[in-house]
Amino acid sequence: MDKIVALCKRRGFIFPGSDIYGGLSNTWDYGPYGVELKNNLKRSWWKASVHNRDDVLGMDAAILMNPEVWKASGHLENFYDLKVDCKSCKKRFKVVDLKESNKCPECSGDLTEPRQFNLMFKTHQGAVEEEASLLYLRPETAQGMFVNFGNIIDSCHLKLPFGLAQIGKAFRNEITPGNFTFRTREFEQMEIEYFVHPDEADKKLEEWIEERYNWYINLGIKNENLRKREHSNDELAHYARACTDIEYKFPFSSAGESACGGAWSELEGIANRTDFDLKQHAKISGKDLEYFDAESKQRFYPYIIEPSGGVDRAVLAFLSDAYSEQEVRGRKRVLLSLHKDLAPVKIAILPLLTKRAEIVKLAKDICGNLKKQFYCVYDDTAAIGKLYRRQDEIGTPYCLTVDVQSLEDKQVTVRSRDSMQQERISIDQVAAYFRDKLGQD
Ligand code: GAP
């Protein structure tokens, strides 16, 4: 994990938040390549979950919601951790992490009695900080989709089964954030709420578990690092009847986050939320949220199957999985073998001789043309060996070099990241060549 954290800082993926002020406990800022990777990941998810399907539509709800939402959802009553404080070193721990010990794991000091700690961040709207202006930052994006169920039915005329998909920030006042971006207080979720007839819920749950598992595999996660794990009854959230986690074998140095120990930890959960949420919102809001089935003339509350993943955890998993070190001609080569769809930069254009103005111009012209279709960068700030190493470390699938010969034979050299093979390509063929290799960006 230390190597991943170091690479992320060195190569502009992820920086410690508020770095120049000494940081702010486990907050992270995505730099230029981090944001490209994250955007590519979200785009891939949106394409697979919304655009490539006929039964899922997207939406984007507000982060701030009427506090009644959190009463209905059960978050005000149930969304808490039990915590204890060490009376000596003052550190705070989750009771579940203490594994039945009643001494501080850091200094063996005495612990306070367990206290409930609600994980929702509070804030106030408007000028006066009083009880009536109290709001919460959403701890999950899901509720924005449940409260719009009626609006979607009325405006989009959908028939069951159908889903809503959303990507957005969520906030939880975690007691023990850590393990880089794995557990933070501000993070992004990508969630689908799939509404089904109750009789179909079990079947659809299985289908979504497969679909979501395959999404990670198809984007390059190694089989041996990904697994499914069904929740035991005592692990289930207050709203869920069944849940299977997709777990990744994160390279944590410490004991790990997983309920079953080790580095295997939750990447995404796929839950059967039953009709809990729609019934609760109908009850508290007084609005009719039943679905009317025109064929059977029945009215009922659909069940909800929810694949809920973390964007930041997925970025961390893809970075960890793609990272490798190799020995090439006696030198260490750090390589990020990201899937082409996720790679922050698709092609780096590198002139071999910057003293020759014609070479620089030709390289910049090629870059300008390719940029119309792919995210490319032009770089002439170091010798070619160093430029290749830089691009290998950020996972750029292709480097294109322009040399003296290019001026005469109108060809350039294309180097592939993974094989390090080089081939000469005619300049008027490069766009077609990359379309073939990379697909449309
Ligand atoms: N709507 C259901 C829900 O929110 P969850 O298991 O609490 O379920 C879903 O969260 C996903 O959100 C997790 O699988 C994880 O990827 C991500 N996530 C949850 N808490 C997180 C945190 N503190 N930091 C980063 N990601 C988090």
Tab-separated table of C-alpha atoms and ligand atoms in Angstrom:
chain	number	residue	atom	x	y	z
A	1	MET	CA	0.000	0.000	0.000
A	2	ASP	CA	2.878	2.377	0.792
A	3	LYS	CA	4.096	1.998	-2.793
A	4	ILE	CA	0.659	2.852	-4.176
A	5	VAL	CA	0.372	5.914	-1.914
A	6	ALA	CA	3.869	7.052	-2.965
A	7	LEU	CA	3.137	6.549	-6.677
A	8	CYS	CA	-0.128	8.471	-6.337
A	9	LYS	CA	1.663	11.491	-4.881
A	10	ARG	CA	4.738	11.281	-7.145
A	11	ARG	CA	2.715	11.033	-10.343
A	12	GLY	CA	-0.174	13.397	-9.609
A	13	PHE	CA	-2.962	10.890	-8.900
A	14	ILE	CA	-3.889	11.583	-5.269
A	15	PHE	CA	-2.483	14.082	-2.749
A	16	PRO	CA	-3.123	14.403	0.996
A	17	GLY	CA	-5.965	16.928	1.484
A	18	SER	CA	-4.973	20.433	2.698
A	19	ASP	CA	-1.369	19.226	2.399
A	20	ILE	CA	0.400	22.538	3.101
A	21	TYR	CA	-1.511	22.863	6.384
A	22	GLY	CA	-0.444	19.433	7.576
A	23	GLY	CA	-3.482	17.696	6.053
A	24	LEU	CA	-6.918	16.964	7.492
A	25	SER	CA	-7.372	13.489	8.926
A	26	ASN	CA	-7.572	11.138	5.968
A	27	THR	CA	-8.918	13.552	3.370
A	28	TRP	CA	-7.514	13.208	-0.139
A	29	ASP	CA	-7.405	15.410	-3.239
A	30	TYR	CA	-7.399	13.868	-6.703
A	31	GLY	CA	-4.711	15.404	-8.923
A	32	PRO	CA	-4.691	15.622	-12.743
A	33	TYR	CA	-4.244	11.897	-13.453
A	34	GLY	CA	-6.370	10.816	-10.489
A	35	VAL	CA	-9.349	12.804	-11.713
A	36	GLU	CA	-8.958	11.407	-15.255
A	37	LEU	CA	-8.874	7.853	-13.874
A	38	LYS	CA	-11.850	8.522	-11.623
A	39	ASN	CA	-13.861	10.133	-14.453
A	40	ASN	CA	-13.040	7.223	-16.794
A	41	LEU	CA	-14.162	4.760	-14.138
A	42	LYS	CA	-17.440	6.631	-13.586
A	43	ARG	CA	-17.995	6.854	-17.352
A	44	SER	CA	-17.470	3.081	-17.700
A	45	TRP	CA	-19.928	2.439	-14.880
A	46	TRP	CA	-22.509	4.823	-16.378
A	47	LYS	CA	-22.130	3.228	-19.789
A	48	ALA	CA	-22.558	-0.307	-18.408
A	49	SER	CA	-25.309	0.594	-15.935
A	50	VAL	CA	-27.364	3.158	-17.890
A	51	HIS	CA	-26.504	3.623	-21.579
A	52	ASN	CA	-26.035	-0.048	-22.451
A	53	ARG	CA	-29.293	-1.096	-20.775
A	54	ASP	CA	-32.926	-0.490	-21.685
A	55	ASP	CA	-34.196	-0.700	-18.113
A	56	VAL	CA	-32.080	1.813	-16.145
A	57	LEU	CA	-32.206	5.621	-16.231
A	58	GLY	CA	-29.818	8.063	-14.566
A	59	MET	CA	-30.479	10.888	-12.141
A	60	ASP	CA	-28.649	13.352	-9.923
A	61	ALA	CA	-30.345	14.294	-6.640
A	62	ALA	CA	-29.433	17.050	-4.179
A	63	ILE	CA	-27.001	16.246	-1.362
A	64	LEU	CA	-29.059	18.214	1.159
A	65	MET	CA	-32.448	16.635	1.774
A	66	ASN	CA	-35.429	17.265	4.016
A	67	PRO	CA	-34.455	15.777	7.422
A	68	GLU	CA	-37.677	13.722	7.390
A	69	VAL	CA	-35.932	11.588	4.749
A	70	TRP	CA	-33.451	10.351	7.380
A	71	LYS	CA	-36.243	9.661	9.836
A	72	ALA	CA	-38.046	7.549	7.228
A	73	SER	CA	-34.901	5.757	6.042
A	74	GLY	CA	-33.995	4.742	9.593
A	75	HIS	CA	-30.641	6.552	9.505
A	76	LEU	CA	-31.510	8.785	12.468
A	77	GLU	CA	-32.350	5.771	14.574
A	78	ASN	CA	-30.043	3.052	13.259
A	79	PHE	CA	-27.036	4.546	11.490
A	80	TYR	CA	-24.512	4.595	14.274
A	81	ASP	CA	-21.373	2.857	15.527
A	82	LEU	CA	-20.703	1.979	19.141
A	83	LYS	CA	-17.489	3.695	20.183
A	84	VAL	CA	-15.228	3.783	23.221
A	85	ASP	CA	-12.473	6.227	24.162
A	86	CYS	CA	-9.193	5.366	25.842
A	87	LYS	CA	-8.983	7.184	29.183
A	88	SER	CA	-5.159	7.385	28.906
A	89	CYS	CA	-4.212	8.104	25.273
A	90	LYS	CA	-7.669	9.536	24.365
A	91	LYS	CA	-7.835	7.550	21.095
A	92	ARG	CA	-11.266	6.479	19.889
A	93	PHE	CA	-12.195	2.958	18.718
A	94	LYS	CA	-15.171	1.133	17.264
A	95	VAL	CA	-16.383	-1.543	19.673
A	96	VAL	CA	-16.566	-4.091	16.811
A	97	ASP	CA	-12.827	-3.618	16.181
A	98	LEU	CA	-11.831	-4.458	19.765
A	99	LYS	CA	-12.574	-8.179	19.460
A	100	GLU	CA	-13.952	-8.435	23.037
A	101	SER	CA	-10.921	-6.841	24.697
A	102	ASN	CA	-11.701	-4.151	27.269
A	103	LYS	CA	-8.262	-2.511	27.103
A	104	CYS	CA	-6.938	0.091	24.655
A	105	PRO	CA	-5.215	-1.686	21.716
A	106	GLU	CA	-2.659	1.170	21.502
A	107	CYS	CA	-1.570	1.689	25.135
A	108	SER	CA	-3.513	-0.940	27.141
A	109	GLY	CA	-5.238	1.882	29.052
A	110	ASP	CA	-8.781	1.664	30.450
A	111	LEU	CA	-11.685	2.334	28.090
A	112	THR	CA	-14.871	4.331	28.643
A	113	GLU	CA	-18.286	2.659	28.503
A	114	PRO	CA	-19.526	2.195	24.887
A	115	ARG	CA	-21.531	5.125	23.525
A	116	GLN	CA	-23.655	5.454	20.401
A	117	PHE	CA	-22.191	7.678	17.723
A	118	ASN	CA	-24.404	8.669	14.775
A	119	LEU	CA	-22.403	8.686	11.565
A	120	MET	CA	-24.310	11.479	9.825
A	121	PHE	CA	-22.639	14.890	9.482
A	122	LYS	CA	-24.834	17.702	10.743
A	123	THR	CA	-25.081	21.168	9.273
A	124	HIS	CA	-27.484	24.131	9.355
A	125	GLN	CA	-29.184	25.904	6.490
A	126	GLY	CA	-29.729	29.641	6.594
A	127	ALA	CA	-28.375	32.202	8.981
A	128	VAL	CA	-29.577	30.837	12.313
A	129	GLU	CA	-28.106	27.708	13.877
A	130	GLU	CA	-31.132	26.305	15.655
A	131	GLU	CA	-32.872	22.957	15.862
A	132	ALA	CA	-35.318	23.917	13.104
A	133	SER	CA	-32.521	24.591	10.587
A	134	LEU	CA	-30.687	21.297	11.230
A	135	LEU	CA	-29.799	19.295	8.108
A	136	TYR	CA	-27.647	16.261	7.409
A	137	LEU	CA	-25.157	15.615	4.622
A	138	ARG	CA	-26.462	12.488	2.903
A	139	PRO	CA	-24.729	9.286	4.059
A	140	GLU	CA	-25.809	7.434	0.878
A	141	THR	CA	-27.033	8.605	-2.523
A	142	ALA	CA	-29.807	5.988	-2.504
A	143	GLN	CA	-32.481	8.042	-0.746
A	144	GLY	CA	-32.513	10.647	-3.543
A	145	MET	CA	-33.706	7.892	-5.864
A	146	PHE	CA	-36.349	6.491	-3.498
A	147	VAL	CA	-37.978	9.879	-2.855
A	148	ASN	CA	-38.181	10.470	-6.638
A	149	PHE	CA	-39.826	7.119	-7.376
A	150	GLY	CA	-43.231	8.770	-7.967
A	151	ASN	CA	-41.767	11.595	-10.089
A	152	ILE	CA	-39.940	9.091	-12.294
A	153	ILE	CA	-43.018	6.902	-12.772
A	154	ASP	CA	-45.142	9.950	-13.679
A	155	SER	CA	-42.610	11.562	-16.020
A	156	CYS	CA	-40.892	8.593	-17.670
A	157	HIS	CA	-43.729	6.023	-17.808
A	158	LEU	CA	-41.563	3.055	-16.854
A	159	LYS	CA	-42.750	-0.485	-16.294
A	160	LEU	CA	-41.257	-2.862	-13.737
A	161	PRO	CA	-38.561	-4.015	-13.559
A	162	PHE	CA	-36.588	-0.770	-13.953
A	163	GLY	CA	-33.726	0.946	-12.228
A	164	LEU	CA	-32.379	4.373	-11.362
A	165	ALA	CA	-28.647	5.039	-11.288
A	166	GLN	CA	-26.748	7.826	-9.621
A	167	ILE	CA	-23.161	8.821	-8.893
A	168	GLY	CA	-22.460	11.356	-6.175
A	169	LYS	CA	-20.806	12.337	-2.940
A	170	ALA	CA	-21.788	10.824	0.386
A	171	PHE	CA	-20.557	11.756	3.849
A	172	ARG	CA	-20.088	9.697	7.008
A	173	ASN	CA	-18.459	10.825	10.203
A	174	GLU	CA	-16.432	7.603	10.412
A	175	ILE	CA	-14.794	6.920	13.778
A	176	THR	CA	-11.782	5.221	12.254
A	177	PRO	CA	-11.088	6.506	8.725
A	178	GLY	CA	-7.923	5.088	7.172
A	179	ASN	CA	-6.179	2.779	4.753
A	180	PHE	CA	-5.652	5.613	2.247
A	181	THR	CA	-8.877	6.259	0.293
A	182	PHE	CA	-10.525	3.037	1.461
A	183	ARG	CA	-12.390	4.579	4.403
A	184	THR	CA	-12.856	8.327	4.347
A	185	ARG	CA	-15.478	10.713	5.677
A	186	GLU	CA	-16.221	12.207	2.272
A	187	PHE	CA	-16.452	9.774	-0.626
A	188	GLU	CA	-18.304	9.077	-3.831
A	189	GLN	CA	-20.816	6.324	-4.423
A	190	MET	CA	-22.199	4.796	-7.609
A	191	GLU	CA	-25.557	3.254	-6.815
A	192	ILE	CA	-28.375	1.571	-8.701
A	193	GLU	CA	-31.847	1.138	-7.215
A	194	TYR	CA	-33.558	-1.560	-9.239
A	195	PHE	CA	-37.331	-1.822	-8.641
A	196	VAL	CA	-38.840	-5.272	-9.139
A	197	HIS	CA	-41.973	-7.263	-8.415
A	198	PRO	CA	-41.397	-8.932	-4.992
A	199	ASP	CA	-41.619	-12.396	-6.608
A	200	GLU	CA	-38.683	-11.552	-8.868
A	201	ALA	CA	-36.397	-10.088	-6.194
A	202	ASP	CA	-34.278	-13.181	-5.454
A	203	LYS	CA	-33.622	-13.869	-9.142
A	204	LYS	CA	-32.709	-10.238	-9.895
A	205	LEU	CA	-30.406	-10.107	-6.879
A	206	GLU	CA	-28.417	-13.030	-8.302
A	207	GLU	CA	-28.337	-11.429	-11.768
A	208	TRP	CA	-27.014	-8.133	-10.389
A	209	ILE	CA	-24.338	-9.879	-8.306
A	210	GLU	CA	-23.035	-11.539	-11.494
A	211	GLU	CA	-23.331	-8.361	-13.551
A	212	ARG	CA	-21.414	-6.246	-11.058
A	213	TYR	CA	-18.742	-8.895	-10.427
A	214	ASN	CA	-18.120	-9.170	-14.178
A	215	TRP	CA	-17.850	-5.396	-14.539
A	216	TYR	CA	-14.688	-5.391	-12.391
A	217	ILE	CA	-13.264	-8.452	-14.157
A	218	ASN	CA	-13.934	-7.022	-17.631
A	219	LEU	CA	-12.068	-3.868	-16.662
A	220	GLY	CA	-9.011	-5.869	-15.709
A	221	ILE	CA	-9.248	-6.844	-12.028
A	222	LYS	CA	-7.523	-10.204	-11.603
A	223	ASN	CA	-9.795	-13.145	-10.741
A	224	GLU	CA	-7.652	-14.144	-7.777
A	225	ASN	CA	-8.121	-10.699	-6.187
A	226	LEU	CA	-11.916	-10.537	-6.388
A	227	ARG	CA	-14.543	-12.611	-4.631
A	228	LYS	CA	-18.183	-12.607	-3.544
A	229	ARG	CA	-19.154	-12.938	0.099
A	230	GLU	CA	-22.692	-13.350	1.363
A	231	HIS	CA	-23.601	-11.467	4.552
A	232	SER	CA	-24.568	-13.429	7.622
A	233	ASN	CA	-27.875	-12.374	9.227
A	234	ASP	CA	-26.213	-10.403	12.039
A	235	GLU	CA	-24.230	-8.330	9.514
A	236	LEU	CA	-27.202	-7.143	7.466
A	237	ALA	CA	-28.077	-3.430	7.467
A	238	HIS	CA	-31.414	-2.535	9.073
A	239	TYR	CA	-33.098	-2.279	5.649
A	240	ALA	CA	-31.708	-5.423	4.001
A	241	ARG	CA	-33.010	-8.984	3.781
A	242	ALA	CA	-29.978	-10.301	1.903
A	243	CYS	CA	-26.667	-8.851	0.756
A	244	THR	CA	-23.578	-10.095	-1.036
A	245	ASP	CA	-20.381	-8.085	-1.008
A	246	ILE	CA	-17.929	-8.025	-3.859
A	247	GLU	CA	-14.619	-7.986	-2.029
A	248	TYR	CA	-11.171	-7.053	-3.267
A	249	LYS	CA	-7.910	-8.239	-1.766
A	250	PHE	CA	-6.556	-4.814	-0.859
A	251	PRO	CA	-2.841	-4.543	-0.066
A	252	PHE	CA	-3.437	-3.282	3.473
A	253	SER	CA	-0.439	-3.493	5.752
A	254	SER	CA	-2.566	-3.665	8.915
A	255	ALA	CA	-5.066	-6.347	9.958
A	256	GLY	CA	-7.583	-5.383	7.292
A	257	GLU	CA	-11.087	-4.035	7.217
A	258	SER	CA	-13.068	-7.130	6.393
A	259	ALA	CA	-15.567	-8.542	8.838
A	260	CYS	CA	-13.859	-11.886	8.293
A	261	GLY	CA	-10.346	-10.487	8.792
A	262	GLY	CA	-7.417	-10.261	6.366
A	263	ALA	CA	-7.079	-7.871	3.478
A	264	TRP	CA	-10.292	-8.969	1.736
A	265	SER	CA	-12.563	-5.964	2.093
A	266	GLU	CA	-15.804	-4.612	0.679
A	267	LEU	CA	-15.670	-2.961	-2.700
A	268	GLU	CA	-19.377	-3.042	-3.409
A	269	GLY	CA	-22.498	-4.467	-1.764
A	270	ILE	CA	-25.516	-5.824	-3.637
A	271	ALA	CA	-28.538	-5.905	-1.333
A	272	ASN	CA	-32.181	-6.861	-1.397
A	273	ARG	CA	-33.733	-3.860	0.419
A	274	THR	CA	-37.258	-5.329	0.075
A	275	ASP	CA	-40.054	-2.708	0.119
A	276	PHE	CA	-38.648	-1.156	3.303
A	277	ASP	CA	-37.693	2.222	1.794
A	278	LEU	CA	-40.772	2.912	-0.327
A	279	LYS	CA	-43.110	1.882	2.510
A	280	GLN	CA	-41.249	4.053	5.001
A	281	HIS	CA	-41.279	7.112	2.717
A	282	ALA	CA	-44.960	6.585	1.966
A	283	LYS	CA	-45.695	6.378	5.686
A	284	ILE	CA	-43.699	9.447	6.764
A	285	SER	CA	-44.473	11.676	3.739
A	286	GLY	CA	-48.114	10.606	3.428
A	287	LYS	CA	-47.651	10.221	-0.359
A	288	ASP	CA	-48.788	7.208	-2.335
A	289	LEU	CA	-45.675	5.371	-3.523
A	290	GLU	CA	-47.314	2.138	-4.611
A	291	TYR	CA	-46.833	0.886	-8.153
A	292	PHE	CA	-49.890	0.188	-10.283
A	293	ASP	CA	-49.505	-2.717	-12.654
A	294	ALA	CA	-51.805	-2.018	-15.588
A	295	GLU	CA	-51.916	-5.650	-16.758
A	296	SER	CA	-52.759	-7.379	-13.488
A	297	LYS	CA	-54.558	-4.272	-12.129
A	298	GLN	CA	-52.645	-4.788	-8.885
A	299	ARG	CA	-51.180	-2.115	-6.640
A	300	PHE	CA	-48.096	-3.012	-4.599
A	301	TYR	CA	-44.758	-1.752	-3.285
A	302	PRO	CA	-41.909	-3.003	-5.475
A	303	TYR	CA	-38.844	-4.572	-3.865
A	304	ILE	CA	-35.507	-2.896	-4.454
A	305	ILE	CA	-32.271	-4.579	-5.488
A	306	GLU	CA	-29.374	-2.238	-4.811
A	307	PRO	CA	-25.853	-2.596	-6.240
A	308	SER	CA	-23.949	0.035	-4.260
A	309	GLY	CA	-20.264	0.657	-4.952
A	310	GLY	CA	-17.693	3.197	-3.848
A	311	VAL	CA	-15.915	5.192	-6.548
A	312	ASP	CA	-12.850	5.834	-4.406
A	313	ARG	CA	-12.568	2.193	-3.342
A	314	ALA	CA	-12.861	1.103	-6.968
A	315	VAL	CA	-10.111	3.555	-7.992
A	316	LEU	CA	-7.910	2.147	-5.218
A	317	ALA	CA	-8.626	-1.440	-6.281
A	318	PHE	CA	-7.848	-0.739	-9.950
A	319	LEU	CA	-4.631	1.100	-9.009
A	320	SER	CA	-3.511	-1.726	-6.702
A	321	ASP	CA	-4.328	-4.408	-9.241
A	322	ALA	CA	-2.527	-2.648	-12.081
A	323	TYR	CA	0.666	-1.906	-10.138
A	324	SER	CA	3.744	-4.025	-10.798
A	325	GLU	CA	7.512	-3.720	-10.696
A	326	GLN	CA	9.731	-5.342	-13.297
A	327	GLU	CA	13.451	-5.654	-13.917
A	328	VAL	CA	14.319	-4.384	-17.402
A	329	ARG	CA	17.960	-4.316	-18.499
A	330	GLY	CA	19.097	-4.090	-14.886
A	331	ARG	CA	16.698	-1.261	-13.990
A	332	LYS	CA	13.470	-1.263	-12.040
A	333	ARG	CA	10.429	-0.553	-14.196
A	334	VAL	CA	7.268	0.546	-12.355
A	335	LEU	CA	4.251	-0.220	-14.473
A	336	LEU	CA	0.566	0.591	-14.148
A	337	SER	CA	-1.226	-1.829	-16.502
A	338	LEU	CA	-4.583	-0.077	-16.365
A	339	HIS	CA	-7.303	-1.139	-18.784
A	340	LYS	CA	-7.282	1.162	-21.821
A	341	ASP	CA	-10.727	2.536	-20.905
A	342	LEU	CA	-9.488	3.555	-17.457
A	343	ALA	CA	-5.995	4.840	-18.316
A	344	PRO	CA	-5.859	8.594	-17.545
A	345	VAL	CA	-3.896	9.387	-20.725
A	346	LYS	CA	-4.356	7.274	-23.845
A	347	ILE	CA	-1.371	8.413	-25.930
A	348	ALA	CA	1.768	10.416	-25.063
A	349	ILE	CA	3.401	12.251	-27.968
A	350	LEU	CA	7.149	12.570	-27.449
A	351	PRO	CA	9.542	14.365	-29.825
A	352	LEU	CA	13.023	12.805	-29.848
A	353	LEU	CA	14.943	15.954	-30.689
A	354	THR	CA	13.590	19.239	-29.369
A	355	LYS	CA	16.389	21.267	-30.990
A	356	ARG	CA	14.790	20.665	-34.379
A	357	ALA	CA	11.784	22.997	-34.667
A	358	GLU	CA	10.253	20.884	-37.496
A	359	ILE	CA	10.185	17.811	-35.229
A	360	VAL	CA	8.519	19.754	-32.397
A	361	LYS	CA	5.967	21.206	-34.822
A	362	LEU	CA	5.174	17.832	-36.356
A	363	ALA	CA	4.776	16.244	-32.898
A	364	LYS	CA	2.481	19.057	-31.735
A	365	ASP	CA	0.410	18.847	-34.920
A	366	ILE	CA	-0.051	15.075	-34.455
A	367	CYS	CA	-0.993	15.641	-30.804
A	368	GLY	CA	-3.531	18.331	-31.770
A	369	ASN	CA	-5.141	15.984	-34.307
A	370	LEU	CA	-5.296	12.964	-32.002
A	371	LYS	CA	-6.717	15.092	-29.181
A	372	LYS	CA	-9.929	15.396	-31.183
A	373	GLN	CA	-10.551	11.710	-30.431
A	374	PHE	CA	-8.372	10.682	-27.479
A	375	TYR	CA	-6.960	12.283	-24.384
A	376	CYS	CA	-3.285	12.810	-25.350
A	377	VAL	CA	-0.394	14.683	-23.798
A	378	TYR	CA	2.661	16.219	-25.414
A	379	ASP	CA	5.847	15.956	-23.343
A	380	ASP	CA	9.369	17.074	-24.206
A	381	THR	CA	10.662	17.851	-20.726
A	382	ALA	CA	13.186	14.986	-20.380
A	383	ALA	CA	15.209	12.385	-22.280
A	384	ILE	CA	13.174	9.624	-23.970
A	385	GLY	CA	13.993	6.918	-21.377
A	386	LYS	CA	12.691	9.095	-18.581
A	387	LEU	CA	9.601	10.072	-20.580
A	388	TYR	CA	8.752	6.405	-21.184
A	389	ARG	CA	9.163	5.634	-17.454
A	390	ARG	CA	6.852	8.519	-16.569
A	391	GLN	CA	4.144	7.263	-18.931
A	392	ASP	CA	4.545	3.638	-17.738
A	393	GLU	CA	3.947	4.838	-14.186
A	394	ILE	CA	0.729	6.644	-15.057
A	395	GLY	CA	-0.442	3.732	-17.199
A	396	THR	CA	-0.448	5.353	-20.668
A	397	PRO	CA	-1.100	2.483	-23.128
A	398	TYR	CA	0.792	4.060	-26.059
A	399	CYS	CA	3.701	6.446	-26.628
A	400	LEU	CA	4.252	7.957	-30.044
A	401	THR	CA	7.699	9.324	-30.864
A	402	VAL	CA	8.590	11.700	-33.666
A	403	ASP	CA	12.234	11.596	-34.853
A	404	VAL	CA	14.421	12.974	-37.642
A	405	GLN	CA	13.431	10.154	-39.958
A	406	SER	CA	9.751	11.059	-39.472
A	407	LEU	CA	10.398	14.271	-41.410
A	408	GLU	CA	11.504	12.216	-44.414
A	409	ASP	CA	9.435	9.011	-44.383
A	410	LYS	CA	6.328	10.545	-42.751
A	411	GLN	CA	6.227	7.734	-40.204
A	412	VAL	CA	6.326	7.713	-36.418
A	413	THR	CA	7.210	5.070	-33.819
A	414	VAL	CA	4.462	3.719	-31.592
A	415	ARG	CA	5.502	1.940	-28.405
A	416	SER	CA	3.077	-0.270	-26.547
A	417	ARG	CA	3.169	0.015	-22.728
A	418	ASP	CA	2.699	-3.646	-21.865
A	419	SER	CA	4.903	-5.362	-24.457
A	420	MET	CA	7.333	-2.449	-24.953
A	421	GLN	CA	7.218	-3.463	-28.658
A	422	GLN	CA	7.740	-0.646	-31.127
A	423	GLU	CA	6.361	-0.309	-34.654
A	424	ARG	CA	6.577	2.298	-37.393
A	425	ILE	CA	3.227	3.710	-38.487
A	426	SER	CA	2.520	6.068	-41.338
A	427	ILE	CA	1.398	9.468	-39.975
A	428	ASP	CA	-1.773	9.456	-42.058
A	429	GLN	CA	-2.697	6.088	-40.481
A	430	VAL	CA	-2.156	6.913	-36.799
A	431	ALA	CA	-5.734	8.004	-36.027
A	432	ALA	CA	-7.140	4.791	-37.556
A	433	TYR	CA	-4.440	2.752	-35.777
A	434	PHE	CA	-5.440	4.133	-32.357
A	435	ARG	CA	-9.160	3.845	-33.084
A	436	ASP	CA	-8.512	0.171	-33.712
A	437	LYS	CA	-6.431	-0.251	-30.540
A	438	LEU	CA	-8.354	1.999	-28.154
A	439	GLY	CA	-11.865	2.160	-29.579
A	440	GLN	CA	-13.690	5.469	-29.550
A	441	ASP	CA	-12.786	7.542	-26.482
B	1	GAP	N1	-26.890	2.539	-0.062
B	1	GAP	C1	-26.222	1.442	0.532
B	1	GAP	C2	-24.938	1.790	1.101
B	1	GAP	O1	-24.602	2.961	1.219
B	1	GAP	P1	-22.750	0.786	2.111
B	1	GAP	O2	-22.229	-0.615	2.127
B	1	GAP	O3	-22.816	1.502	3.408
B	1	GAP	O4	-24.171	0.713	1.434
B	1	GAP	C3	-21.803	1.268	-0.252
B	1	GAP	O5	-21.888	1.644	1.098
B	1	GAP	C4	-20.378	1.419	-0.757
B	1	GAP	O6	-19.912	2.749	-0.495
B	1	GAP	C5	-19.359	0.506	-0.069
B	1	GAP	O7	-19.334	-0.766	-0.690
B	1	GAP	C6	-18.069	1.256	-0.292
B	1	GAP	O8	-17.525	0.966	-1.566
B	1	GAP	C7	-18.509	2.714	-0.251
B	1	GAP	N2	-18.231	3.302	1.076
B	1	GAP	C8	-18.984	3.196	2.178
B	1	GAP	N3	-18.436	3.872	3.199
B	1	GAP	C9	-17.277	4.395	2.741
B	1	GAP	C10	-16.250	5.205	3.310
B	1	GAP	N4	-16.300	5.626	4.566
B	1	GAP	N5	-15.198	5.564	2.532
B	1	GAP	C11	-15.135	5.172	1.231
B	1	GAP	N6	-16.083	4.420	0.640
B	1	GAP	C12	-17.149	4.034	1.368
